[in-house]
Coordinates of C-alpha atoms in Angstrom, one line a residue:
M6 CA -51.1 60.0 98.4
A7 CA -53.0 56.9 99.3
L8 CA -51.7 53.8 100.9
S9 CA -51.5 50.7 97.8
A10 CA -53.7 47.6 98.5
N11 CA -50.4 46.0 99.8
D12 CA -49.8 48.7 102.1
R13 CA -52.7 48.8 103.4
A14 CA -53.3 44.7 104.2
I15 CA -49.7 45.0 105.9
A16 CA -50.7 48.0 108.1
G17 CA -53.9 46.1 109.2
F18 CA -51.9 42.7 110.0
A19 CA -49.0 44.7 111.7
M20 CA -51.4 47.4 113.7
T21 CA -53.6 44.1 115.1
G22 CA -50.2 42.3 116.1
H23 CA -49.0 45.4 117.7
G24 CA -52.2 46.1 119.4
L25 CA -52.6 42.7 120.8
V26 CA -49.1 42.3 121.9
H27 CA -49.7 45.2 124.3
W28 CA -53.4 43.8 125.2
F29 CA -52.1 41.1 126.8
E30 CA -49.1 42.7 128.4
T31 CA -50.8 45.6 130.2
S32 CA -53.7 43.5 131.6
V33 CA -51.1 41.2 133.9
P34 CA -51.0 44.2 136.4
I35 CA -54.7 44.1 136.9
F36 CA -54.5 40.1 137.4
L37 CA -51.7 40.7 139.6
V38 CA -53.9 42.6 142.1
V39 CA -56.2 39.6 142.4
W40 CA -53.4 36.8 142.7
L41 CA -52.3 38.6 145.4
A42 CA -55.5 38.3 147.4
E43 CA -56.4 34.7 145.9
F44 CA -52.9 32.8 146.9
D45 CA -52.4 34.8 149.6
V46 CA -48.6 35.5 149.2
S47 CA -46.1 38.5 149.3
N48 CA -45.5 41.2 146.9
V49 CA -42.2 39.5 146.3
L50 CA -43.0 36.1 145.2
V51 CA -45.8 37.5 143.0
G52 CA -43.4 40.1 141.4
L53 CA -41.0 36.9 140.9
V54 CA -43.4 35.0 139.2
V55 CA -44.3 38.1 136.8
A56 CA -40.8 39.2 136.4
L57 CA -40.3 35.6 134.8
G58 CA -43.2 36.5 132.7
Y59 CA -41.9 39.9 131.0
A60 CA -38.0 38.8 131.0
P61 CA -38.3 36.6 127.9
F62 CA -40.4 39.2 126.5
G63 CA -37.2 41.4 126.0
I64 CA -34.9 38.4 126.3
G65 CA -36.3 36.8 122.9
A66 CA -36.3 39.7 120.9
L67 CA -32.8 38.8 119.4
P68 CA -33.2 35.2 118.3
A69 CA -36.7 36.1 117.1
G70 CA -35.1 38.8 114.7
I71 CA -32.9 36.1 113.5
L72 CA -35.7 33.7 113.4
A73 CA -38.2 36.2 111.2
D74 CA -35.0 36.6 108.7
R75 CA -35.1 33.0 108.3
F76 CA -39.1 31.8 107.9
G77 CA -40.1 35.8 107.3
P78 CA -42.2 38.2 109.1
K79 CA -45.2 37.2 108.4
T80 CA -45.1 33.7 109.7
L81 CA -43.4 34.6 112.9
V82 CA -46.3 37.0 113.6
V83 CA -49.0 34.6 113.2
A84 CA -46.7 32.3 115.7
C85 CA -46.9 35.1 117.9
L86 CA -50.2 35.8 118.0
A87 CA -51.2 32.2 118.4
G88 CA -48.6 32.1 121.2
M89 CA -49.6 34.6 123.1
S90 CA -53.3 33.5 122.8
A91 CA -52.0 29.7 123.9
S92 CA -50.6 31.2 126.8
F93 CA -53.5 33.2 128.1
V94 CA -55.4 30.1 127.6
I95 CA -53.1 28.4 129.9
L96 CA -54.1 31.4 132.7
G97 CA -57.8 30.4 131.9
L98 CA -57.6 26.9 133.0
T99 CA -54.9 27.1 136.0
G100 CA -56.1 27.4 139.5
S101 CA -52.1 27.5 141.3
L102 CA -49.6 30.6 141.3
A103 CA -47.0 27.9 139.3
G104 CA -49.6 27.4 136.4
V105 CA -50.3 31.1 136.4
A106 CA -45.7 31.3 136.2
V107 CA -46.1 28.6 133.2
G108 CA -48.5 30.8 131.4
L109 CA -46.9 34.1 131.7
V110 CA -43.4 32.3 130.4
C111 CA -45.1 30.9 127.4
W112 CA -46.5 34.6 127.0
G113 CA -43.2 36.4 127.2
A114 CA -41.4 33.9 124.9
A115 CA -44.5 34.2 122.3
A116 CA -44.5 37.8 122.7
S117 CA -40.9 38.2 122.1
I118 CA -41.5 37.4 118.5
Y119 CA -43.6 40.3 117.6
H120 CA -41.4 43.7 117.6
P121 CA -38.2 42.1 115.7
A122 CA -40.8 40.1 113.0
G123 CA -43.7 43.5 113.1
L124 CA -41.3 46.2 112.5
S125 CA -39.3 44.0 109.7
L126 CA -42.7 43.1 108.2
I127 CA -43.4 47.2 107.7
S128 CA -39.8 47.9 106.7
T129 CA -39.6 45.6 103.7
G130 CA -43.0 45.4 102.8
V131 CA -44.3 48.8 103.2
E132 CA -43.6 51.5 100.6
Q133 CA -44.9 54.8 102.9
R134 CA -43.3 53.4 105.8
G135 CA -43.6 56.8 108.0
R136 CA -47.0 56.9 107.6
V137 CA -47.8 53.0 108.7
F138 CA -45.2 53.5 111.2
A139 CA -47.1 56.2 112.9
W140 CA -50.3 54.3 112.6
H141 CA -48.9 51.1 114.2
G142 CA -47.6 53.1 117.2
M143 CA -51.2 54.4 117.8
A144 CA -52.3 50.5 117.9
G145 CA -49.9 49.6 120.0
N146 CA -50.7 52.6 122.8
A147 CA -54.7 51.6 121.9
G148 CA -53.6 48.2 123.2
I149 CA -51.7 49.3 126.2
A150 CA -55.3 50.9 127.4
L151 CA -57.4 48.4 126.2
G152 CA -56.2 45.4 128.1
P153 CA -56.2 46.8 131.7
F154 CA -59.5 48.1 131.0
V155 CA -61.4 45.2 129.3
A156 CA -59.4 42.5 132.1
A157 CA -60.6 45.0 134.6
T158 CA -64.4 45.6 133.5
L159 CA -64.7 41.6 132.5
M160 CA -63.9 41.1 136.6
A161 CA -65.8 43.8 137.8
V162 CA -69.1 42.4 136.4
G163 CA -68.4 39.0 138.0
L164 CA -66.1 37.3 135.7
P165 CA -63.6 35.1 137.8
W166 CA -59.9 36.0 136.7
Q167 CA -59.5 32.7 134.8
R168 CA -62.7 33.5 132.8
A169 CA -61.5 36.8 131.9
A170 CA -58.4 35.3 130.7
L171 CA -60.1 33.3 128.5
V172 CA -61.8 36.2 127.3
L173 CA -59.0 37.9 126.4
A174 CA -57.7 35.3 124.2
V175 CA -60.5 35.3 121.8
P176 CA -59.2 38.6 119.8
G177 CA -55.4 36.9 119.3
V178 CA -57.1 33.6 118.1
L179 CA -59.1 35.5 116.0
A180 CA -56.1 37.5 114.5
A181 CA -54.0 34.4 114.2
I182 CA -56.8 32.8 111.9
Y183 CA -56.2 36.1 110.0
G184 CA -53.2 36.1 109.5
L185 CA -53.1 32.9 108.1
T186 CA -55.0 33.9 105.2
A187 CA -53.9 37.8 104.7
D188 CA -52.6 38.1 101.4
F189 CA -49.3 40.5 100.8
D190 CA -46.0 41.1 99.7
S191 CA -43.7 41.1 102.6
T192 CA -40.7 42.4 100.4
A193 CA -42.5 44.9 97.9
A194 CA -40.6 47.9 99.9
V195 CA -37.1 46.3 98.8
D196 CA -35.1 45.6 95.7
D197 CA -34.4 41.9 94.4
E198 CA -30.8 42.5 95.4
T199 CA -31.7 43.8 98.9
D200 CA -34.1 40.9 99.1
A201 CA -31.6 38.3 98.0
D202 CA -29.2 39.8 100.9
A203 CA -31.9 39.2 103.3
D204 CA -32.4 36.0 103.0
E205 CA -28.9 35.0 104.0
V206 CA -29.2 34.3 107.9
L207 CA -26.9 36.1 110.5
S208 CA -24.2 33.5 111.7
L209 CA -23.3 33.3 115.0
G210 CA -19.8 34.8 114.3
D211 CA -21.4 37.2 112.3
L212 CA -23.8 38.4 114.9
L213 CA -20.6 38.6 117.8
T214 CA -18.6 40.7 115.2
D215 CA -21.7 43.2 114.3
S216 CA -22.4 43.1 118.6
R217 CA -19.1 44.2 119.5
T218 CA -18.6 47.2 116.8
L219 CA -22.1 48.3 117.9
F220 CA -21.2 48.2 122.1
A221 CA -18.0 50.0 121.0
S222 CA -19.9 53.0 120.0
A223 CA -22.1 55.5 121.5
F224 CA -24.8 52.8 121.5
A225 CA -23.1 51.1 124.5
L226 CA -24.2 54.1 126.5
V227 CA -27.9 54.6 124.6
F228 CA -28.2 50.8 125.3
V229 CA -27.8 51.5 129.5
I230 CA -30.3 55.0 129.3
V231 CA -32.5 52.4 127.5
T232 CA -32.1 49.7 130.0
F233 CA -32.8 52.2 133.1
E234 CA -36.1 53.8 131.2
G235 CA -37.2 49.9 131.0
L236 CA -36.7 49.6 135.0
F237 CA -38.7 52.7 135.5
Y238 CA -41.5 51.8 133.0
R239 CA -41.7 48.2 134.0
G240 CA -41.8 48.8 137.8
M241 CA -44.1 51.8 137.7
L242 CA -46.7 49.8 135.4
T243 CA -47.0 46.9 137.4
Y244 CA -47.5 47.8 141.2
L245 CA -49.1 51.2 140.1
P246 CA -52.8 49.1 140.3
E247 CA -51.5 47.7 143.6
I248 CA -50.2 51.0 145.3
L249 CA -53.5 53.1 144.0
H250 CA -55.7 50.4 145.8
G251 CA -54.0 50.7 148.8
S252 CA -54.2 54.6 149.0
D253 CA -55.5 57.0 151.4
A254 CA -56.7 59.0 148.6
L255 CA -59.0 56.9 147.0
A256 CA -60.0 54.8 150.5
G257 CA -63.5 56.7 150.2
F258 CA -63.9 55.3 146.7
D259 CA -63.9 51.4 147.3
P260 CA -66.7 49.6 146.1
G261 CA -66.3 46.7 148.2
Q262 CA -66.0 42.6 147.6
T263 CA -68.8 43.1 145.3
L264 CA -66.5 44.0 142.2
R265 CA -63.8 41.5 143.1
G266 CA -61.0 43.4 144.1
I267 CA -61.6 45.7 141.2
E268 CA -61.4 49.6 142.6
P269 CA -61.5 53.0 140.7
G270 CA -57.8 53.3 140.9
D271 CA -57.8 50.2 138.4
Y272 CA -60.0 52.4 136.3
I273 CA -57.7 55.4 136.7
Y274 CA -54.6 53.2 135.9
V275 CA -56.4 52.7 132.6
G276 CA -56.9 56.2 132.1
L277 CA -53.4 56.8 132.3
L278 CA -52.8 54.6 129.9
V279 CA -54.9 56.3 127.7
V280 CA -53.2 59.8 128.1
G281 CA -50.0 58.1 127.2
I282 CA -51.7 57.4 123.5
V283 CA -51.3 61.5 123.3
G284 CA -47.7 61.2 125.3
Q285 CA -46.3 59.1 122.3
Y286 CA -47.8 61.5 119.5
V287 CA -46.5 64.8 121.3
G288 CA -42.8 63.1 122.0
G289 CA -42.6 61.9 118.7
R290 CA -43.7 65.5 117.0
L291 CA -40.7 66.9 119.6
T292 CA -38.2 64.6 118.0
D293 CA -38.2 67.0 115.0
R294 CA -37.0 69.9 117.6
I295 CA -35.3 68.4 120.2
T296 CA -32.2 66.3 120.4
P297 CA -32.5 62.8 121.5
A298 CA -30.3 63.6 124.7
R299 CA -31.9 66.7 125.8
G300 CA -35.1 65.3 125.3
L301 CA -34.0 61.9 127.1
L302 CA -32.9 64.5 130.1
S303 CA -35.8 66.8 130.6
F304 CA -38.5 63.5 130.5
F305 CA -36.4 61.6 132.9
A306 CA -36.5 64.6 135.6
V307 CA -39.9 65.0 135.1
L308 CA -40.6 61.3 135.9
A309 CA -38.6 61.1 138.7
V310 CA -40.2 64.1 140.3
L311 CA -43.8 62.6 139.5
A312 CA -42.9 59.2 140.9
L313 CA -41.9 60.9 144.4
A314 CA -45.3 63.2 144.1
Y315 CA -47.2 60.2 144.9
V316 CA -45.8 59.8 148.2
P317 CA -47.8 62.7 149.7
V318 CA -50.9 63.1 147.1
L319 CA -51.7 59.1 147.7
S320 CA -51.4 59.9 151.3
L321 CA -54.5 62.5 151.2
G322 CA -56.7 61.4 153.8
G323 CA -60.2 61.6 153.7
G324 CA -61.0 59.7 150.4
G325 CA -63.0 62.9 149.1
P326 CA -63.2 64.6 145.6
T327 CA -60.3 66.9 146.1
A328 CA -57.8 63.7 147.1
L329 CA -59.6 61.8 144.0
G330 CA -58.8 64.8 141.5
A331 CA -55.1 65.2 142.7
V332 CA -54.7 61.4 142.0
I333 CA -56.6 61.7 138.6
A334 CA -54.4 64.7 137.8
L335 CA -50.6 63.4 138.9
S336 CA -51.5 60.0 136.8
A337 CA -52.7 62.0 133.7
I338 CA -49.4 64.0 134.0
F339 CA -47.5 60.8 134.5
G340 CA -49.4 59.0 131.9
F341 CA -48.5 61.4 129.4
T342 CA -44.7 61.9 130.4
L343 CA -44.1 58.0 130.4
F344 CA -44.6 57.6 126.5
A345 CA -43.8 60.9 126.1
I346 CA -40.4 59.8 126.5
Q347 CA -40.4 56.4 124.3
P348 CA -40.0 58.6 121.0
F349 CA -36.6 60.1 122.1
Y350 CA -35.0 56.9 123.0
Q351 CA -36.2 55.3 119.7
E352 CA -34.3 58.3 117.7
A353 CA -31.4 58.0 120.1
V354 CA -30.9 54.8 118.5
A355 CA -31.3 56.0 115.0
V356 CA -29.0 58.9 115.8
Y357 CA -26.3 57.1 117.4
T358 CA -26.0 54.0 115.3
P359 CA -25.5 53.2 111.5
P360 CA -27.9 52.1 109.0
E361 CA -26.6 48.7 108.4
S362 CA -27.0 48.0 112.1
R363 CA -30.3 49.3 112.7
G364 CA -32.1 46.1 112.7
L365 CA -29.5 44.9 115.2
S366 CA -30.0 47.6 117.2
Y367 CA -33.2 47.5 118.1
G368 CA -32.8 44.1 118.9
Y369 CA -30.8 45.2 121.8
T370 CA -32.9 47.8 122.6
Y371 CA -35.9 45.7 123.2
L372 CA -33.7 43.7 124.9
G373 CA -32.7 46.3 127.6
E374 CA -36.5 48.0 127.6
F375 CA -38.4 44.7 128.0
G376 CA -35.9 42.3 128.8
L377 CA -33.8 44.1 131.8
G378 CA -36.3 46.1 132.5
A379 CA -38.2 43.2 133.8
V380 CA -35.8 43.3 136.9
S381 CA -37.7 45.9 138.2
I382 CA -40.3 43.9 138.9
A383 CA -38.7 41.4 141.1
I384 CA -37.0 44.6 143.0
G385 CA -40.2 45.9 142.7
G386 CA -42.0 43.2 144.8
V387 CA -39.0 43.5 147.7
V388 CA -39.0 47.0 148.2
L389 CA -43.1 47.4 148.0
D390 CA -42.7 45.3 151.1
I391 CA -41.1 47.8 152.8
S392 CA -43.0 50.8 152.1
T393 CA -44.8 52.3 149.2
P394 CA -42.8 55.3 149.7
T395 CA -40.1 53.4 149.7
F396 CA -40.9 51.7 145.9
L397 CA -41.7 55.1 144.5
A398 CA -38.2 56.2 145.8
T399 CA -36.3 53.5 144.3
M400 CA -38.5 54.0 140.9
A401 CA -37.4 57.7 141.1
G402 CA -33.8 56.5 141.4
F403 CA -33.9 54.8 138.3
A404 CA -35.1 57.7 136.5
V405 CA -32.5 60.1 138.1
V406 CA -29.6 57.6 136.9
G407 CA -31.3 57.8 133.4
A408 CA -31.2 61.5 133.6
G409 CA -27.6 61.7 134.6
L410 CA -26.6 59.6 131.8
S411 CA -28.5 61.4 129.0
V412 CA -26.3 64.1 130.6
V413 CA -23.3 62.2 129.6
L414 CA -24.9 61.4 126.4
A415 CA -25.7 65.4 125.4
V416 CA -22.4 66.8 126.6
G417 CA -19.6 64.1 126.7
L418 CA -20.3 61.9 123.6
D419 CA -17.8 64.1 121.5
T420 CA -15.2 63.0 124.3
I421 CA -15.9 59.5 124.2
L422 CA -16.1 58.9 120.6
G423 CA -13.0 61.0 119.8
G424 CA -14.6 63.1 117.7
G425 CA -15.4 62.5 113.5
S426 CA -17.7 59.3 114.3
A427 CA -20.2 58.0 111.8
S428 CA -22.7 57.9 115.0
S429 CA -22.1 61.1 116.5
P430 CA -24.9 63.5 117.0
A431 CA -23.7 65.8 114.1
S432 CA -26.5 64.4 111.9
A433 CA -29.4 64.8 114.5
N434 CA -32.2 66.9 113.5
E435 CA -30.5 68.2 110.5

């Protein structure tokens, strides 16, 4: 069945917004490599600056969801696009680490708006939500891969990082302008009664009551699991370009200063993000066959092994084809697994929360994934200054904790809930 004109309009707008959020997000680790060299500062300091930018990305999810109910999701998505673009303009006009911090904080605050507003727009405006959600996820993964690829390429051909940031802002400006003129019904998929209920803004008292109820259920455990996934995800993706730069395995492929610090490792990083698109799709299909807890346990265990595997692989001397091939192969498997786990925690939220709390549940989910997960950037800067193996062991530790909590979710939930809960896994995958 073909999508309606309204569904197509919302799909195009939301896919553009989702892709651009991650376009900006994943370009930052590429810039981080250049900032370390240009400002001549430690991993610890740059890590704290980048963490300041990524933290609002998650922390702002809850207030953004409330604002979306008050002002409408379309308005909030346009504001998100404009704010992210303006933030990268700030980056493009600065020449100091303090200016970078300001730009990143502004970006994080603006970017935090997208997920609650964009998902709300699809859920209330699109009749064929399943198809559009699938496209929406693919667009996000495309942005994840294209952002660092374009950033690395712009600097590889000679653009200073400030000008590269300005170029990256252009699609966001164009998308915001398009959003101002886009014509669609953002409530086409809900009836009048539901639409009227949606106009009631959640009060602070209701928010606290609903939150207490939510965290008294199995969602509390799911939230902690998601947080540890976020700690692993954010730490690895932020510092992996820097780690690849300093590896013995790629030493023989250093192009020198002519590429302004952009090296083959940056393109390996982009490649693993591209492979992640496949991982996201496969993981999504597997959620129909494997319970969320078992899927999380399996993928967390693999991620821990892969993080530790980087220690010997990156130490391969000589920089020959064998070493390069080993790094590429490991990174491809890592990228696949890193994104294949994500549909499982998204499914876990759906399985272990009641429908009436689903929006609030996902708000907290993004708080854990992107907000609390950003703490690993600061932690990562400290342990990476000690040594690369220490950093990778720390990241593997996050994955091991996530695996252990997934065991509790898989085998201990009935005991925790006392059985018979509406949010028990009994309904999963039926």
